């Protein structure tokens, strides 16, 4: 029993490639894009939060720095007073004076002993009435008793944090009072003396806060220090009245002041939106490039696949085209050899048929060889100045019998006096024969061919006109591509390799000329070879 297996095509390779591309590339990439797009609000928030954190950390480091400055003051004063106590002397005003010297932000300092006696020292520019100061300080201390006790408790645990109070404030200047316990070695379990530092807010902000900010800022931020209650600005890196600040934080050391910060020239919201937009635009451009790339790739694949198919057809066509003339030659030769042909006329006919068919075979093989030489860049042309009319006439002479045999009426209009052209005669003969061959093949009914040679300006035009099938408009460019054959049933029944016209085009290009086609379906086609007239030196 014989089983025949026929391969079923299933999905075409091209469809498979498209499906693979969609699954492997488009779905992941476009899903990612859609995801990013849908997440944009969340992403904006994340970016905003991260910038906000950056602002917070800047203000935090400024606050930290102020603490450090205060701690160094406190430790210097504690060391000075401890040394004084150790020496057994009691000269608070002198020690306080030497302490405040060189500390610009501190306009005064005081020590209040547990027995309520208070010693003051003021900078020369701020010498206040000592009695008044003591009374005021007493009343402040009395008012803040619970906080002060808490502060002393914490100081005993090693954590020194002052109690701050606005000491004095007028239009030009405000002074803060910082109270903290002097934890000298002699204190022990008894109540420690209280130290008081009178800090000029303006000088403190200018010398400590602003300097620290300048150290951090690289021009990205705008920064200000503002009195909380009056909203008046003590310091700002830019004209800030109109500015909407992103973040406000209390200055820990002087809590009646606020630190404020924002980004230069843009709000956090705008910035994060801009970032997301840039990201999305970038992503869209990537998608677009990808899409165009894939489309280009698919086009090329399609083209290559079509070419592969044409090549397969080519093999089938050529085999067919070789077999027919060979069979004819063999049959005629055998008949002659057997001596079956008696009439001289008939013999001549057989000889001519054999010659014509072998000429056609030669033409076909030349086409294939030339094509392969052109493809591998090995084809060479020898151009020389020639009379094209002569070449046309001699070629036709060789070909006429074949044409007449096929029942064609050939009309030739080739004048004698045309200027010469610079050509490779073999190549041009081949191009011309290809056109004749096509005219014969594609004229199933009206068998008439007109050949004309004429000059138009500086060009010589060789035209081959048939009254055959014609070529549809959409195919007229493609027929010059290698292996291409018009997909009508007539063409499929007609022998051919699909190489003829692509060779003609190549040959004409080498000659600095062109090949054109004018056609009407059902009425015929005219193929024209256009040559430039050779100049006196014979150069094209
Ligand atoms: P082939 O003739 O071997 O098929 P060609 O490259 O010479 O290959 O021609 C390509 C195609 O162009 C032909 O298959 C045919 O469809 C079309 N063609 C060429 N010449 C003619 C013509 N004179 N009339 C109609 N169609 C033509």
mmCIF file of C-alpha atoms in Angstrom, residues 243-497:
data_model
loop_
_atom_site.group_PDB
_atom_site.id
_atom_site.type_symbol
_atom_site.label_atom_id
_atom_site.label_comp_id
_atom_site.label_asym_id
_atom_site.label_seq_id
_atom_site.Cartn_x
_atom_site.Cartn_y
_atom_site.Cartn_z
ATOM 1 C CA UNK A 243 8.067 83.021 47.404
ATOM 2 C CA UNK A 244 5.930 80.086 48.366
ATOM 3 C CA UNK A 245 8.219 77.846 50.394
ATOM 4 C CA UNK A 246 7.969 74.068 50.127
ATOM 5 C CA UNK A 247 9.049 73.341 53.662
ATOM 6 C CA UNK A 248 9.100 75.189 56.986
ATOM 7 C CA UNK A 249 10.854 73.847 60.060
ATOM 8 C CA UNK A 250 11.366 75.337 63.539
ATOM 9 C CA UNK A 251 14.898 76.380 64.387
ATOM 10 C CA UNK A 252 15.314 74.087 67.387
ATOM 11 C CA UNK A 253 17.742 76.298 69.254
ATOM 12 C CA UNK A 254 15.679 79.473 68.891
ATOM 13 C CA UNK A 255 12.129 78.138 68.531
ATOM 14 C CA UNK A 256 10.552 81.510 67.756
ATOM 15 C CA UNK A 257 12.361 81.371 64.403
ATOM 16 C CA UNK A 258 11.475 79.247 61.373
ATOM 17 C CA UNK A 259 13.768 77.840 58.702
ATOM 18 C CA UNK A 260 12.263 77.759 55.211
ATOM 19 C CA UNK A 261 13.438 76.157 51.999
ATOM 20 C CA UNK A 262 12.331 75.644 48.403
ATOM 21 C CA UNK A 263 13.779 74.702 45.048
ATOM 22 C CA UNK A 264 15.191 77.453 42.869
ATOM 23 C CA UNK A 265 12.809 78.477 40.056
ATOM 24 C CA UNK A 266 10.430 75.526 40.243
ATOM 25 C CA UNK A 267 8.050 73.908 42.692
ATOM 26 C CA UNK A 268 8.376 70.297 43.773
ATOM 27 C CA UNK A 269 5.103 69.535 42.076
ATOM 28 C CA UNK A 270 6.221 71.016 38.779
ATOM 29 C CA UNK A 271 9.556 69.278 39.050
ATOM 30 C CA UNK A 272 8.108 65.843 39.687
ATOM 31 C CA UNK A 273 5.543 66.299 36.918
ATOM 32 C CA UNK A 274 8.294 67.382 34.548
ATOM 33 C CA UNK A 275 10.351 64.332 35.449
ATOM 34 C CA UNK A 276 7.460 61.964 34.838
ATOM 35 C CA UNK A 277 6.581 63.676 31.594
ATOM 36 C CA UNK A 278 10.174 63.409 30.354
ATOM 37 C CA UNK A 279 10.194 59.732 31.294
ATOM 38 C CA UNK A 280 6.937 59.070 29.483
ATOM 39 C CA UNK A 281 8.048 60.975 26.400
ATOM 40 C CA UNK A 282 11.292 59.023 26.363
ATOM 41 C CA UNK A 283 9.386 55.764 26.727
ATOM 42 C CA UNK A 284 7.006 56.702 23.908
ATOM 43 C CA UNK A 285 9.931 57.566 21.630
ATOM 44 C CA UNK A 286 11.513 54.195 22.440
ATOM 45 C CA UNK A 287 8.198 52.484 21.636
ATOM 46 C CA UNK A 288 7.919 54.354 18.368
ATOM 47 C CA UNK A 289 11.476 53.542 17.334
ATOM 48 C CA UNK A 290 10.818 49.917 18.243
ATOM 49 C CA UNK A 291 7.629 49.870 16.229
ATOM 50 C CA UNK A 292 9.291 51.426 13.194
ATOM 51 C CA UNK A 293 12.243 49.062 13.556
ATOM 52 C CA UNK A 294 9.984 46.035 13.694
ATOM 53 C CA UNK A 295 7.912 47.249 10.755
ATOM 54 C CA UNK A 296 11.091 47.741 8.775
ATOM 55 C CA UNK A 297 12.285 44.293 9.799
ATOM 56 C CA UNK A 298 8.980 42.677 8.865
ATOM 57 C CA UNK A 299 9.040 44.407 5.504
ATOM 58 C CA UNK A 300 12.505 43.078 4.834
ATOM 59 C CA UNK A 301 11.548 39.603 5.985
ATOM 60 C CA UNK A 302 8.515 39.676 3.729
ATOM 61 C CA UNK A 303 10.652 40.826 0.853
ATOM 62 C CA UNK A 304 13.251 38.119 1.499
ATOM 63 C CA UNK A 305 10.536 35.485 1.739
ATOM 64 C CA UNK A 306 9.008 36.637 -1.525
ATOM 65 C CA UNK A 307 12.455 36.474 -3.074
ATOM 66 C CA UNK A 308 12.962 32.960 -1.726
ATOM 67 C CA UNK A 309 9.684 31.937 -3.315
ATOM 68 C CA UNK A 310 10.658 33.577 -6.602
ATOM 69 C CA UNK A 311 13.915 31.646 -6.542
ATOM 70 C CA UNK A 312 12.053 28.380 -6.105
ATOM 71 C CA UNK A 313 9.772 29.279 -8.989
ATOM 72 C CA UNK A 314 12.845 30.204 -10.961
ATOM 73 C CA UNK A 315 14.309 26.717 -10.679
ATOM 74 C CA UNK A 316 11.038 25.189 -11.845
ATOM 75 C CA UNK A 317 10.708 27.662 -14.713
ATOM 76 C CA UNK A 318 14.245 27.256 -15.937
ATOM 77 C CA UNK A 319 14.068 23.481 -15.862
ATOM 78 C CA UNK A 320 10.916 23.671 -17.908
ATOM 79 C CA UNK A 321 12.438 26.126 -20.325
ATOM 80 C CA UNK A 322 15.516 23.971 -20.819
ATOM 81 C CA UNK A 323 13.559 20.808 -21.341
ATOM 82 C CA UNK A 324 11.283 22.023 -24.171
ATOM 83 C CA UNK A 325 13.902 23.218 -26.685
ATOM 84 C CA UNK A 326 16.143 20.250 -25.847
ATOM 85 C CA UNK A 327 13.305 17.849 -26.579
ATOM 86 C CA UNK A 328 12.616 19.636 -29.858
ATOM 87 C CA UNK A 329 16.270 19.608 -30.915
ATOM 88 C CA UNK A 330 16.578 15.955 -30.062
ATOM 89 C CA UNK A 331 13.428 15.009 -31.882
ATOM 90 C CA UNK A 332 14.429 16.911 -35.055
ATOM 91 C CA UNK A 333 17.995 15.587 -34.972
ATOM 92 C CA UNK A 334 16.754 11.990 -34.568
ATOM 93 C CA UNK A 335 14.317 12.366 -37.433
ATOM 94 C CA UNK A 336 17.080 13.716 -39.635
ATOM 95 C CA UNK A 337 19.507 10.996 -38.569
ATOM 96 C CA UNK A 338 17.076 8.257 -39.393
ATOM 97 C CA UNK A 339 16.826 9.719 -42.887
ATOM 98 C CA UNK A 340 13.117 10.012 -42.686
ATOM 99 C CA UNK A 341 13.035 13.497 -44.140
ATOM 100 C CA UNK A 342 13.303 13.454 -47.867
ATOM 101 C CA UNK A 343 12.356 16.866 -49.116
ATOM 102 C CA UNK A 344 15.198 19.400 -49.067
ATOM 103 C CA UNK A 345 12.798 22.118 -47.947
ATOM 104 C CA UNK A 346 11.705 20.089 -44.935
ATOM 105 C CA UNK A 347 15.309 19.338 -44.058
ATOM 106 C CA UNK A 348 16.096 23.058 -44.134
ATOM 107 C CA UNK A 349 13.166 23.644 -41.845
ATOM 108 C CA UNK A 350 14.466 21.058 -39.358
ATOM 109 C CA UNK A 351 17.960 22.511 -39.447
ATOM 110 C CA UNK A 352 16.668 25.995 -38.847
ATOM 111 C CA UNK A 353 14.468 24.853 -36.014
ATOM 112 C CA UNK A 354 17.446 23.154 -34.396
ATOM 113 C CA UNK A 355 19.503 26.333 -34.797
ATOM 114 C CA UNK A 356 16.755 28.597 -33.527
ATOM 115 C CA UNK A 357 16.073 26.418 -30.500
ATOM 116 C CA UNK A 358 19.755 26.107 -29.651
ATOM 117 C CA UNK A 359 20.055 29.887 -30.018
ATOM 118 C CA UNK A 360 17.225 30.239 -27.523
ATOM 119 C CA UNK A 361 18.966 27.815 -25.208
ATOM 120 C CA UNK A 362 22.181 29.784 -25.518
ATOM 121 C CA UNK A 363 20.260 32.965 -24.783
ATOM 122 C CA UNK A 364 18.732 31.428 -21.665
ATOM 123 C CA UNK A 365 22.035 30.081 -20.415
ATOM 124 C CA UNK A 366 23.769 33.413 -21.175
ATOM 125 C CA UNK A 367 21.079 35.146 -19.148
ATOM 126 C CA UNK A 368 21.625 32.849 -16.182
ATOM 127 C CA UNK A 369 25.420 33.055 -16.370
ATOM 128 C CA UNK A 370 25.344 36.825 -16.724
ATOM 129 C CA UNK A 371 22.961 37.107 -13.844
ATOM 130 C CA UNK A 372 25.255 35.075 -11.624
ATOM 131 C CA UNK A 373 28.272 37.162 -12.766
ATOM 132 C CA UNK A 374 26.416 40.388 -12.005
ATOM 133 C CA UNK A 375 25.355 39.100 -8.587
ATOM 134 C CA UNK A 376 28.953 38.273 -7.717
ATOM 135 C CA UNK A 377 30.301 41.467 -9.324
ATOM 136 C CA UNK A 378 32.284 39.560 -11.912
ATOM 137 C CA UNK A 379 30.545 40.763 -15.055
ATOM 138 C CA UNK A 380 32.716 42.946 -17.264
ATOM 139 C CA UNK A 381 31.639 45.040 -20.220
ATOM 140 C CA UNK A 382 33.777 46.224 -23.143
ATOM 141 C CA UNK A 383 32.320 49.388 -24.514
ATOM 142 C CA UNK A 384 33.224 50.720 -27.953
ATOM 143 C CA UNK A 385 31.686 53.144 -30.421
ATOM 144 C CA UNK A 386 29.272 51.226 -32.612
ATOM 145 C CA UNK A 387 26.519 51.675 -35.134
ATOM 146 C CA UNK A 388 23.439 50.541 -33.273
ATOM 147 C CA UNK A 389 21.370 50.232 -36.503
ATOM 148 C CA UNK A 390 23.806 47.663 -37.858
ATOM 149 C CA UNK A 391 23.669 45.672 -34.648
ATOM 150 C CA UNK A 392 19.863 45.656 -34.703
ATOM 151 C CA UNK A 393 19.745 44.488 -38.312
ATOM 152 C CA UNK A 394 22.239 41.636 -37.862
ATOM 153 C CA UNK A 395 20.499 40.429 -34.725
ATOM 154 C CA UNK A 396 17.141 40.482 -36.446
ATOM 155 C CA UNK A 397 18.549 38.505 -39.357
ATOM 156 C CA UNK A 398 19.473 35.706 -36.992
ATOM 157 C CA UNK A 399 16.163 35.868 -35.232
ATOM 158 C CA UNK A 400 13.769 36.443 -38.106
ATOM 159 C CA UNK A 401 13.261 32.820 -39.001
ATOM 160 C CA UNK A 402 12.243 31.982 -35.495
ATOM 161 C CA UNK A 403 9.791 34.880 -35.456
ATOM 162 C CA UNK A 404 8.284 33.991 -38.767
ATOM 163 C CA UNK A 405 8.024 30.378 -37.729
ATOM 164 C CA UNK A 406 5.903 31.479 -34.834
ATOM 165 C CA UNK A 407 3.707 33.400 -37.200
ATOM 166 C CA UNK A 408 4.883 36.914 -36.355
ATOM 167 C CA UNK A 409 4.776 39.850 -38.705
ATOM 168 C CA UNK A 410 7.789 42.035 -37.994
ATOM 169 C CA UNK A 411 7.939 45.665 -39.037
ATOM 170 C CA UNK A 412 11.375 47.292 -38.857
ATOM 171 C CA UNK A 413 12.118 51.003 -39.013
ATOM 172 C CA UNK A 414 15.874 51.423 -38.598
ATOM 173 C CA UNK A 415 17.388 54.435 -40.414
ATOM 174 C CA UNK A 416 21.017 54.329 -41.605
ATOM 175 C CA UNK A 417 22.201 57.771 -40.652
ATOM 176 C CA UNK A 418 22.001 57.754 -36.863
ATOM 177 C CA UNK A 419 25.000 58.816 -34.760
ATOM 178 C CA UNK A 420 27.020 56.029 -33.147
ATOM 179 C CA UNK A 421 26.654 54.928 -29.552
ATOM 180 C CA UNK A 422 29.161 53.621 -27.067
ATOM 181 C CA UNK A 423 28.154 50.043 -26.287
ATOM 182 C CA UNK A 424 29.158 46.508 -25.469
ATOM 183 C CA UNK A 425 27.612 44.917 -28.557
ATOM 184 C CA UNK A 426 27.180 41.464 -27.030
ATOM 185 C CA UNK A 427 25.353 42.859 -24.007
ATOM 186 C CA UNK A 428 23.095 45.056 -26.112
ATOM 187 C CA UNK A 429 22.315 42.198 -28.465
ATOM 188 C CA UNK A 430 21.346 40.152 -25.435
ATOM 189 C CA UNK A 431 19.106 42.953 -24.108
ATOM 190 C CA UNK A 432 17.440 43.349 -27.492
ATOM 191 C CA UNK A 433 16.854 39.609 -27.873
ATOM 192 C CA UNK A 434 15.353 39.487 -24.387
ATOM 193 C CA UNK A 435 12.846 42.144 -25.428
ATOM 194 C CA UNK A 436 12.055 40.289 -28.661
ATOM 195 C CA UNK A 437 11.680 37.052 -26.754
ATOM 196 C CA UNK A 438 9.215 38.642 -24.346
ATOM 197 C CA UNK A 439 7.253 40.230 -27.189
ATOM 198 C CA UNK A 440 6.871 36.760 -28.708
ATOM 199 C CA UNK A 441 6.020 35.061 -25.412
ATOM 200 C CA UNK A 442 3.381 37.540 -24.361
ATOM 201 C CA UNK A 443 1.591 37.954 -27.682
ATOM 202 C CA UNK A 444 -0.777 34.985 -27.791
ATOM 203 C CA UNK A 445 -3.212 36.451 -30.300
ATOM 204 C CA UNK A 446 -2.093 39.444 -32.357
ATOM 205 C CA UNK A 447 1.302 38.361 -33.592
ATOM 206 C CA UNK A 448 2.874 41.573 -34.722
ATOM 207 C CA UNK A 449 6.087 43.263 -33.593
ATOM 208 C CA UNK A 450 7.318 46.743 -34.534
ATOM 209 C CA UNK A 451 10.970 47.569 -34.113
ATOM 210 C CA UNK A 452 12.133 51.124 -34.474
ATOM 211 C CA UNK A 453 15.315 53.075 -33.913
ATOM 212 C CA UNK A 454 15.153 56.838 -33.653
ATOM 213 C CA UNK A 455 17.058 59.828 -32.342
ATOM 214 C CA UNK A 456 15.577 62.232 -29.865
ATOM 215 C CA UNK A 457 17.886 65.086 -28.873
ATOM 216 C CA UNK A 458 21.024 63.428 -27.554
ATOM 217 C CA UNK A 459 19.493 60.043 -27.172
ATOM 218 C CA UNK A 460 19.035 57.066 -29.458
ATOM 219 C CA UNK A 461 15.934 55.015 -28.676
ATOM 220 C CA UNK A 462 15.473 51.390 -29.669
ATOM 221 C CA UNK A 463 11.823 50.341 -29.252
ATOM 222 C CA UNK A 464 10.221 46.907 -29.390
ATOM 223 C CA UNK A 465 6.462 47.122 -29.617
ATOM 224 C CA UNK A 466 4.072 44.206 -29.389
ATOM 225 C CA UNK A 467 0.287 43.895 -29.435
ATOM 226 C CA UNK A 468 0.098 41.275 -26.751
ATOM 227 C CA UNK A 469 -1.242 40.981 -23.231
ATOM 228 C CA UNK A 470 0.119 44.230 -21.873
ATOM 229 C CA UNK A 471 1.250 44.786 -18.302
ATOM 230 C CA UNK A 472 -0.968 46.119 -15.504
ATOM 231 C CA UNK A 473 0.098 49.504 -14.156
ATOM 232 C CA UNK A 474 1.008 48.209 -10.675
ATOM 233 C CA UNK A 475 3.402 45.632 -12.105
ATOM 234 C CA UNK A 476 5.341 47.854 -14.467
ATOM 235 C CA UNK A 477 8.063 48.719 -11.987
ATOM 236 C CA UNK A 478 8.321 45.282 -10.464
ATOM 237 C CA UNK A 479 8.934 43.424 -13.748
ATOM 238 C CA UNK A 480 12.475 44.836 -13.741
ATOM 239 C CA UNK A 481 13.246 43.135 -10.422
ATOM 240 C CA UNK A 482 15.136 39.874 -10.499
ATOM 241 C CA UNK A 483 13.001 36.706 -10.655
ATOM 242 C CA UNK A 484 9.817 38.756 -10.831
ATOM 243 C CA UNK A 485 7.060 37.488 -13.119
ATOM 244 C CA UNK A 486 3.554 38.920 -13.334
ATOM 245 C CA UNK A 487 1.253 36.590 -11.456
ATOM 246 C CA UNK A 488 -1.388 36.072 -14.172
ATOM 247 C CA UNK A 489 -2.257 32.624 -15.458
ATOM 248 C CA UNK A 490 -0.960 33.456 -18.909
ATOM 249 C CA UNK A 491 2.478 34.237 -17.551
ATOM 250 C CA UNK A 492 2.466 31.037 -15.538
ATOM 251 C CA UNK A 493 1.758 29.088 -18.657
ATOM 252 C CA UNK A 494 4.508 30.947 -20.434
ATOM 253 C CA UNK A 495 8.084 29.847 -20.064
ATOM 254 C CA UNK A 496 10.491 32.235 -18.453
ATOM 255 C CA UNK A 497 13.070 32.745 -15.745
#
